[in-house]
Amino acid sequence: SPFCMGCWDASAKRWCGDCHLRACCEENTRADCGECGEFPCAQYREWTEGQAHHQAAMEFLMTRRQA
Protein backbone atom coordinates (compact mmCIF):
# COMPACT_ATOMS: atom_id res chain seq x y z
CA SER A 1 0.00 0.00 0.00
CA PRO A 2 1.16 3.58 -0.57
CA PHE A 3 3.03 5.39 2.16
CA CYS A 4 3.50 9.13 2.13
CA MET A 5 6.98 10.25 3.14
CA GLY A 6 5.99 13.90 3.06
CA CYS A 7 5.17 16.14 0.13
CA TRP A 8 8.67 17.50 -0.26
CA ASP A 9 10.56 14.20 0.14
CA ALA A 10 13.57 14.67 -2.14
CA SER A 11 13.36 11.09 -3.39
CA ALA A 12 9.86 11.77 -4.88
CA LYS A 13 8.43 8.35 -4.14
CA ARG A 14 6.11 7.01 -6.81
CA TRP A 15 3.06 7.55 -4.61
CA CYS A 16 3.49 11.32 -4.35
CA GLY A 17 4.58 12.15 -7.89
CA ASP A 18 1.00 12.64 -9.06
CA CYS A 19 -0.50 13.76 -5.74
CA HIS A 20 -3.37 16.19 -6.28
CA LEU A 21 -2.57 18.01 -3.02
CA ARG A 22 1.07 18.48 -3.97
CA ALA A 23 0.03 19.68 -7.44
CA CYS A 24 -2.33 22.24 -5.89
CA CYS A 25 0.47 23.62 -3.69
CA GLU A 26 2.82 23.85 -6.65
CA GLU A 27 0.20 25.59 -8.81
CA ASN A 28 -0.47 28.12 -6.08
CA THR A 29 3.20 28.53 -5.00
CA ARG A 30 2.64 27.30 -1.48
CA ALA A 31 5.14 25.28 0.54
CA ASP A 32 2.32 23.21 2.03
CA CYS A 33 -1.45 23.14 2.41
CA GLY A 34 -1.22 25.00 5.72
CA GLU A 35 -0.36 28.20 3.81
CA CYS A 36 -3.72 28.16 2.01
CA GLY A 37 -6.62 30.33 3.18
CA GLU A 38 -9.02 27.47 2.38
CA PHE A 39 -7.14 24.90 4.48
CA PRO A 40 -8.40 22.36 5.32
CA CYS A 41 -10.39 22.22 2.09
CA ALA A 42 -12.85 19.47 1.16
CA GLN A 43 -10.18 17.81 -0.99
CA TYR A 44 -7.78 17.68 1.97
CA ARG A 45 -10.48 16.43 4.38
CA GLU A 46 -11.34 13.64 1.95
CA TRP A 47 -7.63 12.68 1.83
CA THR A 48 -7.59 12.29 5.63
CA GLU A 49 -10.66 10.04 5.90
CA GLY A 50 -9.75 6.72 7.46
CA GLN A 51 -6.03 7.53 7.44
CA ALA A 52 -4.63 8.21 10.90
CA HIS A 53 -1.27 9.46 9.59
CA HIS A 54 -3.03 11.83 7.15
CA GLN A 55 -5.23 13.12 10.00
CA ALA A 56 -2.09 13.68 12.08
CA ALA A 57 -0.55 15.66 9.21
CA MET A 58 -3.64 17.88 9.05
CA GLU A 59 -3.58 18.48 12.80
CA PHE A 60 0.12 19.39 12.63
CA LEU A 61 -0.47 21.91 9.83
CA MET A 62 -3.40 23.39 11.76
CA THR A 63 -1.25 23.95 14.86
CA ARG A 64 1.48 25.60 12.75
CA ARG A 65 -1.13 27.90 11.29
CA GLN A 66 -2.32 29.04 14.72
CA ALA A 67 1.21 29.84 15.91
mmCIF file with all atom_site columns, C-alpha atoms in Angstrom:
data_model
loop_
_atom_site.group_PDB
_atom_site.id
_atom_site.type_symbol
_atom_site.label_atom_id
_atom_site.label_alt_id
_atom_site.label_comp_id
_atom_site.label_asym_id
_atom_site.label_entity_id
_atom_site.label_seq_id
_atom_site.pdbx_PDB_ins_code
_atom_site.Cartn_x
_atom_site.Cartn_y
_atom_site.Cartn_z
_atom_site.occupancy
_atom_site.B_iso_or_equiv
_atom_site.pdbx_formal_charge
_atom_site.auth_seq_id
_atom_site.auth_comp_id
_atom_site.auth_asym_id
_atom_site.auth_atom_id
_atom_site.pdbx_PDB_model_num
ATOM 1  C CA . SER A 1 1  ? 0.000   0.000  0.000  1.00 0.00 ? 1  SER A CA 1
ATOM 2  C CA . PRO A 1 2  ? 1.158   3.581  -0.575 1.00 0.00 ? 2  PRO A CA 1
ATOM 3  C CA . PHE A 1 3  ? 3.026   5.392  2.157  1.00 0.00 ? 3  PHE A CA 1
ATOM 4  C CA . CYS A 1 4  ? 3.502   9.133  2.132  1.00 0.00 ? 4  CYS A CA 1
ATOM 5  C CA . MET A 1 5  ? 6.984   10.253 3.137  1.00 0.00 ? 5  MET A CA 1
ATOM 6  C CA . GLY A 1 6  ? 5.989   13.901 3.057  1.00 0.00 ? 6  GLY A CA 1
ATOM 7  C CA . CYS A 1 7  ? 5.169   16.142 0.126  1.00 0.00 ? 7  CYS A CA 1
ATOM 8  C CA . TRP A 1 8  ? 8.668   17.498 -0.261 1.00 0.00 ? 8  TRP A CA 1
ATOM 9  C CA . ASP A 1 9  ? 10.558  14.204 0.137  1.00 0.00 ? 9  ASP A CA 1
ATOM 10 C CA . ALA A 1 10 ? 13.571  14.668 -2.139 1.00 0.00 ? 10 ALA A CA 1
ATOM 11 C CA . SER A 1 11 ? 13.359  11.090 -3.393 1.00 0.00 ? 11 SER A CA 1
ATOM 12 C CA . ALA A 1 12 ? 9.858   11.774 -4.881 1.00 0.00 ? 12 ALA A CA 1
ATOM 13 C CA . LYS A 1 13 ? 8.431   8.347  -4.141 1.00 0.00 ? 13 LYS A CA 1
ATOM 14 C CA . ARG A 1 14 ? 6.108   7.015  -6.805 1.00 0.00 ? 14 ARG A CA 1
ATOM 15 C CA . TRP A 1 15 ? 3.058   7.555  -4.606 1.00 0.00 ? 15 TRP A CA 1
ATOM 16 C CA . CYS A 1 16 ? 3.491   11.323 -4.355 1.00 0.00 ? 16 CYS A CA 1
ATOM 17 C CA . GLY A 1 17 ? 4.576   12.146 -7.893 1.00 0.00 ? 17 GLY A CA 1
ATOM 18 C CA . ASP A 1 18 ? 0.997   12.639 -9.062 1.00 0.00 ? 18 ASP A CA 1
ATOM 19 C CA . CYS A 1 19 ? -0.499  13.755 -5.736 1.00 0.00 ? 19 CYS A CA 1
ATOM 20 C CA . HIS A 1 20 ? -3.371  16.194 -6.276 1.00 0.00 ? 20 HIS A CA 1
ATOM 21 C CA . LEU A 1 21 ? -2.569  18.006 -3.020 1.00 0.00 ? 21 LEU A CA 1
ATOM 22 C CA . ARG A 1 22 ? 1.067   18.484 -3.968 1.00 0.00 ? 22 ARG A CA 1
ATOM 23 C CA . ALA A 1 23 ? 0.025   19.683 -7.438 1.00 0.00 ? 23 ALA A CA 1
ATOM 24 C CA . CYS A 1 24 ? -2.329  22.236 -5.886 1.00 0.00 ? 24 CYS A CA 1
ATOM 25 C CA . CYS A 1 25 ? 0.470   23.624 -3.689 1.00 0.00 ? 25 CYS A CA 1
ATOM 26 C CA . GLU A 1 26 ? 2.822   23.848 -6.654 1.00 0.00 ? 26 GLU A CA 1
ATOM 27 C CA . GLU A 1 27 ? 0.201   25.589 -8.814 1.00 0.00 ? 27 GLU A CA 1
ATOM 28 C CA . ASN A 1 28 ? -0.466  28.123 -6.075 1.00 0.00 ? 28 ASN A CA 1
ATOM 29 C CA . THR A 1 29 ? 3.199   28.527 -5.005 1.00 0.00 ? 29 THR A CA 1
ATOM 30 C CA . ARG A 1 30 ? 2.642   27.296 -1.477 1.00 0.00 ? 30 ARG A CA 1
ATOM 31 C CA . ALA A 1 31 ? 5.141   25.283 0.539  1.00 0.00 ? 31 ALA A CA 1
ATOM 32 C CA . ASP A 1 32 ? 2.322   23.207 2.027  1.00 0.00 ? 32 ASP A CA 1
ATOM 33 C CA . CYS A 1 33 ? -1.454  23.145 2.411  1.00 0.00 ? 33 CYS A CA 1
ATOM 34 C CA . GLY A 1 34 ? -1.223  25.004 5.716  1.00 0.00 ? 34 GLY A CA 1
ATOM 35 C CA . GLU A 1 35 ? -0.358  28.195 3.808  1.00 0.00 ? 35 GLU A CA 1
ATOM 36 C CA . CYS A 1 36 ? -3.725  28.162 2.012  1.00 0.00 ? 36 CYS A CA 1
ATOM 37 C CA . GLY A 1 37 ? -6.616  30.325 3.179  1.00 0.00 ? 37 GLY A CA 1
ATOM 38 C CA . GLU A 1 38 ? -9.023  27.474 2.380  1.00 0.00 ? 38 GLU A CA 1
ATOM 39 C CA . PHE A 1 39 ? -7.143  24.896 4.478  1.00 0.00 ? 39 PHE A CA 1
ATOM 40 C CA . PRO A 1 40 ? -8.399  22.364 5.321  1.00 0.00 ? 40 PRO A CA 1
ATOM 41 C CA . CYS A 1 41 ? -10.392 22.223 2.089  1.00 0.00 ? 41 CYS A CA 1
ATOM 42 C CA . ALA A 1 42 ? -12.845 19.472 1.161  1.00 0.00 ? 42 ALA A CA 1
ATOM 43 C CA . GLN A 1 43 ? -10.183 17.806 -0.987 1.00 0.00 ? 43 GLN A CA 1
ATOM 44 C CA . TYR A 1 44 ? -7.784  17.677 1.970  1.00 0.00 ? 44 TYR A CA 1
ATOM 45 C CA . ARG A 1 45 ? -10.475 16.433 4.376  1.00 0.00 ? 45 ARG A CA 1
ATOM 46 C CA . GLU A 1 46 ? -11.342 13.642 1.946  1.00 0.00 ? 46 GLU A CA 1
ATOM 47 C CA . TRP A 1 47 ? -7.634  12.684 1.825  1.00 0.00 ? 47 TRP A CA 1
ATOM 48 C CA . THR A 1 48 ? -7.591  12.290 5.629  1.00 0.00 ? 48 THR A CA 1
ATOM 49 C CA . GLU A 1 49 ? -10.664 10.042 5.900  1.00 0.00 ? 49 GLU A CA 1
ATOM 50 C CA . GLY A 1 50 ? -9.748  6.720  7.460  1.00 0.00 ? 50 GLY A CA 1
ATOM 51 C CA . GLN A 1 51 ? -6.031  7.529  7.439  1.00 0.00 ? 51 GLN A CA 1
ATOM 52 C CA . ALA A 1 52 ? -4.630  8.206  10.902 1.00 0.00 ? 52 ALA A CA 1
ATOM 53 C CA . HIS A 1 53 ? -1.267  9.464  9.585  1.00 0.00 ? 53 HIS A CA 1
ATOM 54 C CA . HIS A 1 54 ? -3.025  11.832 7.151  1.00 0.00 ? 54 HIS A CA 1
ATOM 55 C CA . GLN A 1 55 ? -5.228  13.119 10.003 1.00 0.00 ? 55 GLN A CA 1
ATOM 56 C CA . ALA A 1 56 ? -2.089  13.680 12.083 1.00 0.00 ? 56 ALA A CA 1
ATOM 57 C CA . ALA A 1 57 ? -0.553  15.662 9.207  1.00 0.00 ? 57 ALA A CA 1
ATOM 58 C CA . MET A 1 58 ? -3.641  17.883 9.050  1.00 0.00 ? 58 MET A CA 1
ATOM 59 C CA . GLU A 1 59 ? -3.578  18.482 12.796 1.00 0.00 ? 59 GLU A CA 1
ATOM 60 C CA . PHE A 1 60 ? 0.122   19.392 12.633 1.00 0.00 ? 60 PHE A CA 1
ATOM 61 C CA . LEU A 1 61 ? -0.465  21.913 9.833  1.00 0.00 ? 61 LEU A CA 1
ATOM 62 C CA . MET A 1 62 ? -3.396  23.394 11.759 1.00 0.00 ? 62 MET A CA 1
ATOM 63 C CA . THR A 1 63 ? -1.247  23.945 14.861 1.00 0.00 ? 63 THR A CA 1
ATOM 64 C CA . ARG A 1 64 ? 1.482   25.598 12.747 1.00 0.00 ? 64 ARG A CA 1
ATOM 65 C CA . ARG A 1 65 ? -1.127  27.901 11.294 1.00 0.00 ? 65 ARG A CA 1
ATOM 66 C CA . GLN A 1 66 ? -2.321  29.037 14.719 1.00 0.00 ? 66 GLN A CA 1
ATOM 67 C CA . ALA A 1 67 ? 1.212   29.837 15.908 1.00 0.00 ? 67 ALA A CA 1
#
